[in-house]
Every structure is written in structure tokens, then in C-alpha cells.
mmCIF file of C-alpha atoms in Angstrom:
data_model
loop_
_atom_site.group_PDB
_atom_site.id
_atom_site.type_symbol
_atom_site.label_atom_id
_atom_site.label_comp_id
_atom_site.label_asym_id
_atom_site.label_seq_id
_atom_site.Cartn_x
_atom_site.Cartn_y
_atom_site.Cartn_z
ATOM 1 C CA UNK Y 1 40.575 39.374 -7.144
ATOM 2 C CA UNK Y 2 37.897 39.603 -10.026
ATOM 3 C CA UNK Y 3 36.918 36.114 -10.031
ATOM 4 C CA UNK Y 4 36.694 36.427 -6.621
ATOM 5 C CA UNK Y 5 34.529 39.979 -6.683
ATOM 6 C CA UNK Y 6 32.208 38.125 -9.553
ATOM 7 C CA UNK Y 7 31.729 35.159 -7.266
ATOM 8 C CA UNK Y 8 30.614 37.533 -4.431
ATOM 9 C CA UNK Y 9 28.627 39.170 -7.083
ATOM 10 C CA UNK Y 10 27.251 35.776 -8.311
ATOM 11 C CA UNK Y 11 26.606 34.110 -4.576
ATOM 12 C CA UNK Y 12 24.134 35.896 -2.032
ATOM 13 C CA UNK Y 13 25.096 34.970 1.025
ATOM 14 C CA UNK Y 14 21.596 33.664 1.434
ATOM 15 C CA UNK Y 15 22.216 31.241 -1.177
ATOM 16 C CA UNK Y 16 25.881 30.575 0.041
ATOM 17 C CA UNK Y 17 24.199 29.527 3.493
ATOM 18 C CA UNK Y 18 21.237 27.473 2.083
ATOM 19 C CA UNK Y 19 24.176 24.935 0.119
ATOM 20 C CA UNK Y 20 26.176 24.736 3.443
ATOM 21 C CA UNK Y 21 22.310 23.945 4.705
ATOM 22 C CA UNK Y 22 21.962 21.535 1.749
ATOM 23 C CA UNK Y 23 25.359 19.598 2.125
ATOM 24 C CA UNK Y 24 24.809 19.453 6.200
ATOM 25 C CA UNK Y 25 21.291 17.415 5.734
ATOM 26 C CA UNK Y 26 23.209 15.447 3.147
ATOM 27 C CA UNK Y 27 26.217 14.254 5.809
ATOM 28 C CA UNK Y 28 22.876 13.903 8.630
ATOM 29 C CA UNK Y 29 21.354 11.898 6.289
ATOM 30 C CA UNK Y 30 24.626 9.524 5.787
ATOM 31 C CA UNK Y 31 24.913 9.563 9.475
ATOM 32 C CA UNK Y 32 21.737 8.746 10.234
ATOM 33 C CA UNK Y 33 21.064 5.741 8.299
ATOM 34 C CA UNK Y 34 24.143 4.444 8.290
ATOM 35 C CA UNK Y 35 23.878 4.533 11.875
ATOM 36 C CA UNK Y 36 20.709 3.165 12.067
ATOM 37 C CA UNK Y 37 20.935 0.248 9.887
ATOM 38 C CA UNK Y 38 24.748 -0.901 9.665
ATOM 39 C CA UNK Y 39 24.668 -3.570 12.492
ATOM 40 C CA UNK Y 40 21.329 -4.193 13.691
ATOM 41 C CA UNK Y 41 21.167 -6.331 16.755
ATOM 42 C CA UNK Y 42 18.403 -7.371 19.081
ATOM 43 C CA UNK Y 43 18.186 -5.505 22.260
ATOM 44 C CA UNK Y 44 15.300 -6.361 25.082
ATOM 45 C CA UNK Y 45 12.653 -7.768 22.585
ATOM 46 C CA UNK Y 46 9.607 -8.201 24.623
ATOM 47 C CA UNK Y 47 9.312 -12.198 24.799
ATOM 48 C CA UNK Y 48 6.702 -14.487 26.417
ATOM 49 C CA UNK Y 49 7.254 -17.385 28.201
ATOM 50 C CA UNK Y 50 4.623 -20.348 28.724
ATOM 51 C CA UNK Y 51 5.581 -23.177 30.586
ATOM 52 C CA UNK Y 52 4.492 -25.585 33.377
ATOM 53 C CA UNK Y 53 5.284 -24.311 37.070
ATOM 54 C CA UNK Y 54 8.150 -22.869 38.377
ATOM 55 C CA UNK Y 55 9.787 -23.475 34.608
ATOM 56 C CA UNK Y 56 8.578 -20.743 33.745
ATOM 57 C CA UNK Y 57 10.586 -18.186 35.776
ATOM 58 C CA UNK Y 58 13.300 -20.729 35.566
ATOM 59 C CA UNK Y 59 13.413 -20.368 31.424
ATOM 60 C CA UNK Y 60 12.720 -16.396 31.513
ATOM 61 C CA UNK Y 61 15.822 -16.093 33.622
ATOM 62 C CA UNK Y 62 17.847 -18.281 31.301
ATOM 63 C CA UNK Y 63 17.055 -16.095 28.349
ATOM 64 C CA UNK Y 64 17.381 -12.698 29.918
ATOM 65 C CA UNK Y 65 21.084 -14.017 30.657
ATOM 66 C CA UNK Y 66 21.747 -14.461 26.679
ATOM 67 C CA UNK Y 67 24.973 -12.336 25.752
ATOM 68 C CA UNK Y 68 24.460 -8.763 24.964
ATOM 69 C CA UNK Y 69 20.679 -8.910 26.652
ATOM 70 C CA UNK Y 70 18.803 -9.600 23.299
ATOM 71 C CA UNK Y 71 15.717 -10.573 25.020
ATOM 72 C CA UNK Y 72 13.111 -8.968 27.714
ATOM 73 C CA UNK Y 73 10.955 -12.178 28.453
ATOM 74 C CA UNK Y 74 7.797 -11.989 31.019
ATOM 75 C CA UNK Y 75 6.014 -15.291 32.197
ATOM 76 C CA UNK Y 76 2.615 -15.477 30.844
ATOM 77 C CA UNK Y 77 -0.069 -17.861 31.938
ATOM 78 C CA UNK Y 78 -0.200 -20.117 28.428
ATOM 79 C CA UNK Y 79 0.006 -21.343 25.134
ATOM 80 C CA UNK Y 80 -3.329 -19.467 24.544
ATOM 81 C CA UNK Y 81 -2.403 -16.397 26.646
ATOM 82 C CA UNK Y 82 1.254 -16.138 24.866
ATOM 83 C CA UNK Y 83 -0.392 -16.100 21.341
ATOM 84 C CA UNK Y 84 -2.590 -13.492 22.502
ATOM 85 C CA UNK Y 85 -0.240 -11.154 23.034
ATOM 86 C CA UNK Y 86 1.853 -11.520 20.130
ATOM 87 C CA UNK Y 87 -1.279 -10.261 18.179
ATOM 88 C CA UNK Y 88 -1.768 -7.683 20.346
ATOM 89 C CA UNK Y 89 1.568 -6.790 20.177
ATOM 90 C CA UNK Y 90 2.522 -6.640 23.541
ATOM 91 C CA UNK Y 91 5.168 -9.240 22.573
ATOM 92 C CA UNK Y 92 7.010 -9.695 19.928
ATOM 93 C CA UNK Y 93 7.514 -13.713 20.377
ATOM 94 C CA UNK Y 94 7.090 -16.379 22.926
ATOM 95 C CA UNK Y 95 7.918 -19.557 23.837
ATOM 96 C CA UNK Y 96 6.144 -22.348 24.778
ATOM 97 C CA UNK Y 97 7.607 -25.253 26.788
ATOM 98 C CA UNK Y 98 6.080 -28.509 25.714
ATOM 99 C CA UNK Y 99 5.352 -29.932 29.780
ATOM 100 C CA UNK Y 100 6.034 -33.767 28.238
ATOM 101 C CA UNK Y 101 8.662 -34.618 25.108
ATOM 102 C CA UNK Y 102 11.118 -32.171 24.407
ATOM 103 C CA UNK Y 103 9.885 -30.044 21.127
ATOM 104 C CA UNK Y 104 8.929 -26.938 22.761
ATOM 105 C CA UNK Y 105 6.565 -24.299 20.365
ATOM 106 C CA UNK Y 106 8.060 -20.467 19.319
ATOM 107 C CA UNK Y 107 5.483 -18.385 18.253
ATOM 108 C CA UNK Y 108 6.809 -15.151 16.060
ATOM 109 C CA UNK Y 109 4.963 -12.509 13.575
ATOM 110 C CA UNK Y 110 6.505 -11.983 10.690
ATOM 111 C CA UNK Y 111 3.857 -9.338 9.564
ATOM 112 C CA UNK Y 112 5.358 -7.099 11.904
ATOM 113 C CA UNK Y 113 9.179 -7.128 10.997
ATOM 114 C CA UNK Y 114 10.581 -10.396 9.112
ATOM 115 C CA UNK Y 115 14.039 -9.419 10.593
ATOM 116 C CA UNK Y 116 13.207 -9.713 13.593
ATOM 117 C CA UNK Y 117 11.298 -13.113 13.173
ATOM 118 C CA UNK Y 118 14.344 -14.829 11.886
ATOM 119 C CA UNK Y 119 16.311 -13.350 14.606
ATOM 120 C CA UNK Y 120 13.888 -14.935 17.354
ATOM 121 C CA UNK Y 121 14.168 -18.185 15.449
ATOM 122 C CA UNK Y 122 18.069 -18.365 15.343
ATOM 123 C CA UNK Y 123 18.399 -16.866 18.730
ATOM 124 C CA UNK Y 124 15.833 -19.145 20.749
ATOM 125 C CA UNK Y 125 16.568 -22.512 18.564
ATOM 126 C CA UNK Y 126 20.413 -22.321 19.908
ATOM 127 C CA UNK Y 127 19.221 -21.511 23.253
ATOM 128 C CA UNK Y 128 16.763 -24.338 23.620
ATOM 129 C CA UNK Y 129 19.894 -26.852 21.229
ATOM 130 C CA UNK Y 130 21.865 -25.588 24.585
ATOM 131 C CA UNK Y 131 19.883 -27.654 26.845
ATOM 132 C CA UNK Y 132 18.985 -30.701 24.664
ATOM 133 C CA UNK Y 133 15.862 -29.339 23.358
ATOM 134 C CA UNK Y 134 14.175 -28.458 20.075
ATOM 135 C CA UNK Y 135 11.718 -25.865 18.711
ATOM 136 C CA UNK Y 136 8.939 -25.871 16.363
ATOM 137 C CA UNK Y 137 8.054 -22.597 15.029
ATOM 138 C CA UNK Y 138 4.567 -20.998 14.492
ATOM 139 C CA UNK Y 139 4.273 -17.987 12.761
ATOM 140 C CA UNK Y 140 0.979 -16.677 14.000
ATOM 141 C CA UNK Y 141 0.546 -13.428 11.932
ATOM 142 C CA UNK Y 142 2.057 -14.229 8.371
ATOM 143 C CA UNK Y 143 3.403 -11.437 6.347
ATOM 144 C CA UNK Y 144 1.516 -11.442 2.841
ATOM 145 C CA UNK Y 145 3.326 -13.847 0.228
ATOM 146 C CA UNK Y 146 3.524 -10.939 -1.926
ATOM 147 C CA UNK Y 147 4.780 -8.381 0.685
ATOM 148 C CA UNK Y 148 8.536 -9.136 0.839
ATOM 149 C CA UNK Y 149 10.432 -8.941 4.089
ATOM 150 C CA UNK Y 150 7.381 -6.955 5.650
ATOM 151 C CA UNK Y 151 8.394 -3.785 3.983
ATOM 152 C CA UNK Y 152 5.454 -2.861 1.953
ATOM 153 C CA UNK Y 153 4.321 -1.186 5.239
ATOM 154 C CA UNK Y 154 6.901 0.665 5.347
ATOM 155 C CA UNK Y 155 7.305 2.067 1.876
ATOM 156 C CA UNK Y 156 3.467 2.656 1.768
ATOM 157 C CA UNK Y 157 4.504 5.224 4.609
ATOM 158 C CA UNK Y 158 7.247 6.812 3.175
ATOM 159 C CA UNK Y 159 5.449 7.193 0.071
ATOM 160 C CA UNK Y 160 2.176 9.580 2.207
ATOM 161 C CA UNK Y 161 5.222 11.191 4.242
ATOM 162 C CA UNK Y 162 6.554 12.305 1.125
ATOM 163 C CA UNK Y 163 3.556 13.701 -0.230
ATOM 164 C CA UNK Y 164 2.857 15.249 2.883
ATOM 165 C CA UNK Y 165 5.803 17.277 2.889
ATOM 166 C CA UNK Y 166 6.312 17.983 -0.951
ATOM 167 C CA UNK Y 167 2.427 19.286 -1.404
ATOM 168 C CA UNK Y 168 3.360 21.601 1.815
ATOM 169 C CA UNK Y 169 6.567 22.448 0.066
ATOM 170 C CA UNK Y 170 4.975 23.176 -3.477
ATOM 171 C CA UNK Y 171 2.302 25.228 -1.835
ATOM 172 C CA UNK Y 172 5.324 27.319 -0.351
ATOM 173 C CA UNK Y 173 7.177 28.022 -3.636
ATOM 174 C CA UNK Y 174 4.079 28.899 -5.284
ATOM 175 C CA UNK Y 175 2.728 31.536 -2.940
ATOM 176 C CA UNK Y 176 6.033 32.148 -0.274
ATOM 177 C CA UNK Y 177 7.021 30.224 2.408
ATOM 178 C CA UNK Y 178 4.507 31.943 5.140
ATOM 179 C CA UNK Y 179 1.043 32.367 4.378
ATOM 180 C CA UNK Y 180 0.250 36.117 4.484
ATOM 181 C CA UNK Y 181 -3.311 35.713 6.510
ATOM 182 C CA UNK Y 182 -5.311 33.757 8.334
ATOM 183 C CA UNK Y 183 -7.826 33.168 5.368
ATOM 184 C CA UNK Y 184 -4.108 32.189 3.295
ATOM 185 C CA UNK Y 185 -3.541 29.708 5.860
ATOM 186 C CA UNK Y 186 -6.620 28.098 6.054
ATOM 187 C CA UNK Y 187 -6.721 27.883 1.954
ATOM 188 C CA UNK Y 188 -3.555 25.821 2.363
ATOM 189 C CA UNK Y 189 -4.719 23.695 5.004
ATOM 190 C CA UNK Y 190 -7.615 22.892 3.107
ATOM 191 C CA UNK Y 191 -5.624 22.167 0.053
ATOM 192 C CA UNK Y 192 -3.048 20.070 2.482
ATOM 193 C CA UNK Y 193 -6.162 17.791 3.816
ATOM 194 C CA UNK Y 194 -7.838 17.502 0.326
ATOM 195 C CA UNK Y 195 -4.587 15.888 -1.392
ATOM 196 C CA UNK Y 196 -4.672 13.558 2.022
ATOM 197 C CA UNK Y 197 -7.518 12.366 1.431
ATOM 198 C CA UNK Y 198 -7.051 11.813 -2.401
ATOM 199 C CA UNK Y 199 -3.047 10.573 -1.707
ATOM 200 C CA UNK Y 200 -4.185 8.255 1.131
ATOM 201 C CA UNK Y 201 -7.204 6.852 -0.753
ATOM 202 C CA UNK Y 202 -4.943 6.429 -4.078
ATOM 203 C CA UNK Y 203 -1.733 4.765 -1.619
ATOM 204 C CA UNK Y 204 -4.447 2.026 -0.024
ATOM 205 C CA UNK Y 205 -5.405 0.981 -3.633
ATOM 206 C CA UNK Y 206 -2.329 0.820 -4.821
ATOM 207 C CA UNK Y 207 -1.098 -1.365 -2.102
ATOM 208 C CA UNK Y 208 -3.863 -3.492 -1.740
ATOM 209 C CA UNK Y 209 -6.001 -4.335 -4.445
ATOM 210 C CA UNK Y 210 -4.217 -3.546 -7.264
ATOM 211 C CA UNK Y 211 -0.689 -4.995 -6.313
ATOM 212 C CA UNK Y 212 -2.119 -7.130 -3.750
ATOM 213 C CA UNK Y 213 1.245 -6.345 -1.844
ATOM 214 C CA UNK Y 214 -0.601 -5.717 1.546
ATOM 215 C CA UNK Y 215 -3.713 -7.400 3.135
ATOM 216 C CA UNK Y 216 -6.201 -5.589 5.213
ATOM 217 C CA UNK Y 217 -9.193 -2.965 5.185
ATOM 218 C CA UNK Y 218 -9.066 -0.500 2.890
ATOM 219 C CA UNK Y 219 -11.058 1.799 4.395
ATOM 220 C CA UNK Y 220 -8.403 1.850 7.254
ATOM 221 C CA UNK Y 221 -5.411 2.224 5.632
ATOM 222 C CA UNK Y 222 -7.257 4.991 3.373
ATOM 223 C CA UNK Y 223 -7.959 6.993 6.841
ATOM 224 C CA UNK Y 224 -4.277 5.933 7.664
ATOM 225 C CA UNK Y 225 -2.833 7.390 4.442
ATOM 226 C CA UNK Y 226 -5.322 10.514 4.920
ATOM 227 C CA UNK Y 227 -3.731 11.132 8.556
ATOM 228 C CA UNK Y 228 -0.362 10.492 7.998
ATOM 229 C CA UNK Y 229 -0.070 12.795 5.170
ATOM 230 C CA UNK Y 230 -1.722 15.894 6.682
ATOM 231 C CA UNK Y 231 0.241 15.751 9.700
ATOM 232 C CA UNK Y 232 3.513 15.845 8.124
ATOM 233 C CA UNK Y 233 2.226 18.171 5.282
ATOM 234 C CA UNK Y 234 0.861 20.287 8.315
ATOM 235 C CA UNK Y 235 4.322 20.295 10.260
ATOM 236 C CA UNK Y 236 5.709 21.512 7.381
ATOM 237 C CA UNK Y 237 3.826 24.056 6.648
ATOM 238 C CA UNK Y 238 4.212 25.231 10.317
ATOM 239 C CA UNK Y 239 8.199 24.860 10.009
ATOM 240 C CA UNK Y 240 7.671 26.858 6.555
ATOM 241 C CA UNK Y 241 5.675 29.604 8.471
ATOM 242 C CA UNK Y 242 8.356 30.071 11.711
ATOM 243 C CA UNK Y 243 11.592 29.864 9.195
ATOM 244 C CA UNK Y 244 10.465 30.546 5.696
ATOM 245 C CA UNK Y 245 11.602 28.196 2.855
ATOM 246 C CA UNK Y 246 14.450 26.940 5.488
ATOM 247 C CA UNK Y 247 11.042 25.241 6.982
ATOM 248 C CA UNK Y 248 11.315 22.498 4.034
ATOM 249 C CA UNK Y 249 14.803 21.189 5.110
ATOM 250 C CA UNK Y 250 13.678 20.961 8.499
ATOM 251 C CA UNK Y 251 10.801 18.849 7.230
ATOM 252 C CA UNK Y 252 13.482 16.877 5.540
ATOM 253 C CA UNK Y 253 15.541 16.637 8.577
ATOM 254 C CA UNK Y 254 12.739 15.756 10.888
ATOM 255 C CA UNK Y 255 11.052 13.220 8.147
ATOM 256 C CA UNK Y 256 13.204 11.449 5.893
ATOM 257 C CA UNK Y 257 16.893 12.291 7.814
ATOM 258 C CA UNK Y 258 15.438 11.128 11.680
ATOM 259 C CA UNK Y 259 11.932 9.677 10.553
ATOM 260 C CA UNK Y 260 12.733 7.036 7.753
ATOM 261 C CA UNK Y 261 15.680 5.118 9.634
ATOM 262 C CA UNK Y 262 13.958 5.278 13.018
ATOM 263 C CA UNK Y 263 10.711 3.387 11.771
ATOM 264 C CA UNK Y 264 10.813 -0.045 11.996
ATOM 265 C CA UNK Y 265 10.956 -0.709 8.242
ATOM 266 C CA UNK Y 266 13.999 -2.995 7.260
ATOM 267 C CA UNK Y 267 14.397 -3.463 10.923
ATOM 268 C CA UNK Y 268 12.135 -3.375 13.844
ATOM 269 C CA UNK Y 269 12.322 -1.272 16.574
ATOM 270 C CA UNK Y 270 14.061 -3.472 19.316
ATOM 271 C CA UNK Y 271 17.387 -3.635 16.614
ATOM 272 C CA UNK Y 272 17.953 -0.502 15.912
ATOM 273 C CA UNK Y 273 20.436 1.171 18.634
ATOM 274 C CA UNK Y 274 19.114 3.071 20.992
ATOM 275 C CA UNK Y 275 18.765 6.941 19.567
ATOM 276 C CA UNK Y 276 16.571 5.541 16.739
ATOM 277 C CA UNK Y 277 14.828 2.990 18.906
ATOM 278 C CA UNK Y 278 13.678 6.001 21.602
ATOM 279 C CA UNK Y 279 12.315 8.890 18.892
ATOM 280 C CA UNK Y 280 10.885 6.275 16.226
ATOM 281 C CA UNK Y 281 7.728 5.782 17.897
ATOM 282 C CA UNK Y 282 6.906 9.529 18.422
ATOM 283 C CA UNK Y 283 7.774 10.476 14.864
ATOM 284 C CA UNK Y 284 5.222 9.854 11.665
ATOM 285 C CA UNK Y 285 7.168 7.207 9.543
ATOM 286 C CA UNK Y 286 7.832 5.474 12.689
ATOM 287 C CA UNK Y 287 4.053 5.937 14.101
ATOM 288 C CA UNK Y 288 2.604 5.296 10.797
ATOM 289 C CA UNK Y 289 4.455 2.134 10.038
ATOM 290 C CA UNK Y 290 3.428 0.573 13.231
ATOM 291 C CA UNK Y 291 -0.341 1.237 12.570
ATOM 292 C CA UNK Y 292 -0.083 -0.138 8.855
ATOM 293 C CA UNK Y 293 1.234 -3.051 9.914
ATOM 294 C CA UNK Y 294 -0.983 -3.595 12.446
ATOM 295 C CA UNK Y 295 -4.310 -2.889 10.248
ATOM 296 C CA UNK Y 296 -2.530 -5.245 7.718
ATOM 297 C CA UNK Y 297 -1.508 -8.501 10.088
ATOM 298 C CA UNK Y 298 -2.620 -7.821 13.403
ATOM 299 C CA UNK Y 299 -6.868 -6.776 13.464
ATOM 300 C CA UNK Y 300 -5.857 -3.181 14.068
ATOM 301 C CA UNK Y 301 -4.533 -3.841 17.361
ATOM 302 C CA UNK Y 302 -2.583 -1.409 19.427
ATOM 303 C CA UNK Y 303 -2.869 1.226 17.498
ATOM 304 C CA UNK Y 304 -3.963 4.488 19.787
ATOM 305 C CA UNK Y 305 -0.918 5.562 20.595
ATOM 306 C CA UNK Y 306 0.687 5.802 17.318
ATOM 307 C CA UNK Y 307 -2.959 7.454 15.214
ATOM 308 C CA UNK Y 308 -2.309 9.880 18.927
ATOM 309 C CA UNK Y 309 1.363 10.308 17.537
ATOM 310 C CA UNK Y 310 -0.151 11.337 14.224
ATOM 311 C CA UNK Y 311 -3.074 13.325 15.432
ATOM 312 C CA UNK Y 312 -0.941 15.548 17.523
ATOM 313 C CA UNK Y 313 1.389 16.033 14.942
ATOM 314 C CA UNK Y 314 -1.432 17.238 12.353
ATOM 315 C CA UNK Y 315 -3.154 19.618 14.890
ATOM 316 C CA UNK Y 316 0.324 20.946 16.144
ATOM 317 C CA UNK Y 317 1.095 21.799 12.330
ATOM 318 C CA UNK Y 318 -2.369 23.541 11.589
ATOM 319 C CA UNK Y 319 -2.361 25.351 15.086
ATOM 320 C CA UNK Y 320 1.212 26.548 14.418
ATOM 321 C CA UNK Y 321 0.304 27.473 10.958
ATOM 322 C CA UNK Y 322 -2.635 29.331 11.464
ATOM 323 C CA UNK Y 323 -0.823 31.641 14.525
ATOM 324 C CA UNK Y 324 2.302 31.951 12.649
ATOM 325 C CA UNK Y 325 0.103 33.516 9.828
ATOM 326 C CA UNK Y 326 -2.031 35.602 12.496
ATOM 327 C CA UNK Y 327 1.718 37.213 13.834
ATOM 328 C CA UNK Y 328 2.261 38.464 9.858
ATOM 329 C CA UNK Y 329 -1.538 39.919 9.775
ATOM 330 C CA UNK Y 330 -1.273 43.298 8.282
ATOM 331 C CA UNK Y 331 -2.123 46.302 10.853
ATOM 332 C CA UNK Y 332 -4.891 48.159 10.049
ATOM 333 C CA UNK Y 333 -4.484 51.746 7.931
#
């Protein structure tokens, strides 16, 4: 009964709740990558299809029958039209059938997800071996010598994501979890975007000219880095300021637990399973990933929705902040 007594003594149940806290984002965060990234398979890649006439439709339908539905192909007009759209990203191969011989042309982009690349390769060369055919493949957006497996985007990411949420978390231990004004708030904000702007600067040189691991503007992925660390530095803080220092494991949850599996990294998007493939996009790993890869590889194409993703998370967090410190406003005497 005494040891027990001391341990009461010794253990607030504040702190007693906060481990259970601690060891339940550690099983999540078993769960969730585990989940994510244990058997990646294809599922209804967005594939062109170029070839003369009615082949066209006839070779779409022939691939959307693979087992297990690995493939979502669309006719498109061309060779010229299909390798448009692969660097816009509106596909993530295509196909072109050769209208005399029997070599027929695959056109991947192994800048955005190496993975998935080889998986096109393997999966179209057996279907085109099926009916007497070969393939030639063209790799029309190159992932960087130096940037193995495409990941560099990816870790680039993770790297302003975590900055983002440990300068909002070291901003909470130092002064409390909720801000006690307005005038608090905006001092951390400002803080928040001035270590964005330095974090995101320091990340693009880093990546690019000093380790040459990633091609592309500077400039860009500096405003990238700058964005993508304020907005989840700012969610945080607006998690901090509705729960208190329980606000930082949410951050974790929401970031690194959900975020980091569900971006694209070590696997695109269309082979992850389906709970990671549907909230990657509208999280900030996921988001940011996409629009470092396509500054990097793809001429900064289709990137508004994802630097939309990241805006709206950034004004969410500072509108949330800045009300949640207006509701703990002292009254007047």
C-alpha cells in the first residue's frame, strides 16, 4: 500500500494521462505506416493511351481489365498530346502504339515517384509480351542522378514540417501552450513566419546547390519551404491554443502519424491503399511533396491545388490562433 500511495504521490494524473497519450501516438504511428507502406500496389494510375483509330479504345479496355484494376487509362489524341500530360501531371504514364512494326513507346516520370515508374514498366511490358508486342521506354521527366528513388522531395518536406511544428512547440514550452493576448499571438506568429522564411530559404540551399540532390528554382522551393513551414507551425499553434500542450501531439498525430505515410514519398499516391491515398493530398507533407516535385521535374506544373492545401492550412492556424487567444483576453478591472 505505500509504494502504491508514493506512486499516486509521484504520478499526477495529468502526467499519468499524457504517457497513455504518448504510448497511443506511438501504436498510431506503427499502424499507420505499417499500413501504409507494407504492400504497396498500384490501384487506378491515371494512364494515357495513343494509338491509331479504334486501337485506341480497343488497348484502354485491355488494360483497365488487368487483375486487381492497377490502371485508369483515357485515350488521348497522340504521341505529342500523351507526353503532354505526363508533364502536366494529369497522367502518370502512357502508351504509345507504334501504327507500323510492333515496338510500341511507354512514356513514365520518374521525377515524380521512381516506384511507381518501375511499376508501369513491369506492368505494361507483360501486357504488351501478352499480345506479341514490345515496349521501349521513355522517361520524359528524369529524376536527378543524385536524387535517389525520387525521395529527396520528400525528405526536403518532412524536414520544413518538422520545423514547422517544433518552432510552434518550443514557442509553447517557453511561454505556455496558449498565448495570453492578442498582441502574444501575433508575436508568435511573427516569430513562426520569420523562422519560415529563414528554414525554407536554408532547406532550398541545402537541397539544391549545395548537395545538388534536387534540380529546380530556388527561389520556388524557398517560397515552398517558407509556406509549408508556417502552415504546419501555424496549425500547431492553433491545436496548442484550443488544447494546451496536448495541441503538440495532435500536431504529431496530424503531421508525422497521418501526414508522412500518406505523401507520396517512398510510394506514390495511386499505391498506397485507399485511407492514405484519399487524405494525402489535403494534408501538408502530402501537398508539399507534390509541389516540390513538381517545381523540381515538372516546370511547376499543377501545383494550385496543393500551395491552396497549404495556404488554407496556414491562414486556418493563424485565424484559430489569434481567436483562441482573443477567448483568454483578460476582462477589464
Amino acid at each position: 500500500m505505500r509504494f502504491v500511495d508514493e506512486l499516486k504521490s509521484a504520478v499526477s494524473p495529468r502526467a499519468a494521462l499524457l504517457v497513455i497519450g504518448v504510448v497511443a501516438l506511438q501504436l498510431l504511428f506503427i499502424t499507420s505506416y505499417v499500413g501504409a507502406l507494407h504492400d504497396p500496389k498500384p490501384t487506378d494510375v491515371p494512364f494515357g493511351v495513343a494509338a491509331p483509330g479504334p486501337a485506341a479504345d480497343r488497348v484502354a479496355d485491355r488494360l483497365a481489365a488487368l487483375p486487381g484494376g492497377p490502371l485508369d487509362p483515357r485515350t488521348v489524341a497522340d504521341a505529342d498530346e500523351a507526353r503532354h500530360q505526363v508533364l502536366e501531371r494529369e497522367v502518370d504514364g502512357a502508351l504509345v502504339v507504334a501504327p507500323d512494326g510492333r515496338t510500341d513507346t511507354l512514356l513514365v516520370a520518374s521525377g515524380g515517384g521512381a516506384a511507381l515508374s518501375a511499376t508501369l514498366v513491369g506492368l505494361i511490358t507483360e501486357a504488351v509480351a501478352a499480345e506479341g508486342r514490345t515496349v521501349r521506354t521513355v522517361d520524359v521527366a528524369p529524376a536527378s542522378p543524385e536524387d535517389f528513388e525520387g525521395l529527396s522531395s520528400f525528405y526536403l518536406v518532412v524536414g520544413w514540417c518538422v520545423g514547422g511544428y517544433l518552432c510552434a512547440s518550443i514557442l509553447a514550452i517557453s511561454a505556455g501552450a496558449r498565448p495570453a493576448n492578442p498582441q502574444r499571438a501575433v508575436i508568435r506568429l511573427g516569430a513562426l513566419a520569420l523562422a519560415s522564411v529563414v528554414g525554407g530559404l536554408g532547406g532550398a540551399v541545402i537541397i539544391g546547390p549545395i548537395l545538388g540532390a534536387l534540380p529546380g528554382s530556388v527561389p520556388a522551393l524557398w517560397g515552398l519551404g517558407a509556406l509549408v513551414t508556417f502552415a504546419v507551425g501555424a496549425a500547431t499553434l492553433a491545436l496548442q491554443g484550443l488544447t494546451g500542450i496536448v495541441g503538440i501531439g495532435l500536431a504529431i498525430l496530424l503531421v508525422v502519424i497521418a501526414g508522412n505515410p500518406s505523401a507520396g514519398g517512398a510510394f506514390p499516391s495511386p499505391m498506397l491503399p485507399p485511407f492514405w491515398k484519399a487524405i494525402g493530398p489535403a494534408l501538408p507533407p502530402g501537398a508539399g511533396t507534390w509541389t516540390a516535385r513538381s517545381v523540381a521535374y515538372f516546370h511547376g506544373n499543377a501545383v494550385t491545388g496543393p500551395l491552396l492545401v497549404l495556404s488554407a492550412w496556414a491562414l486556418a492556424g493563424a485565424v484559430v490562433t489569434l481567436l483562441t487567444s482573443l477567448r483568454r483576453r483578460p476582462a477589464p478591472a
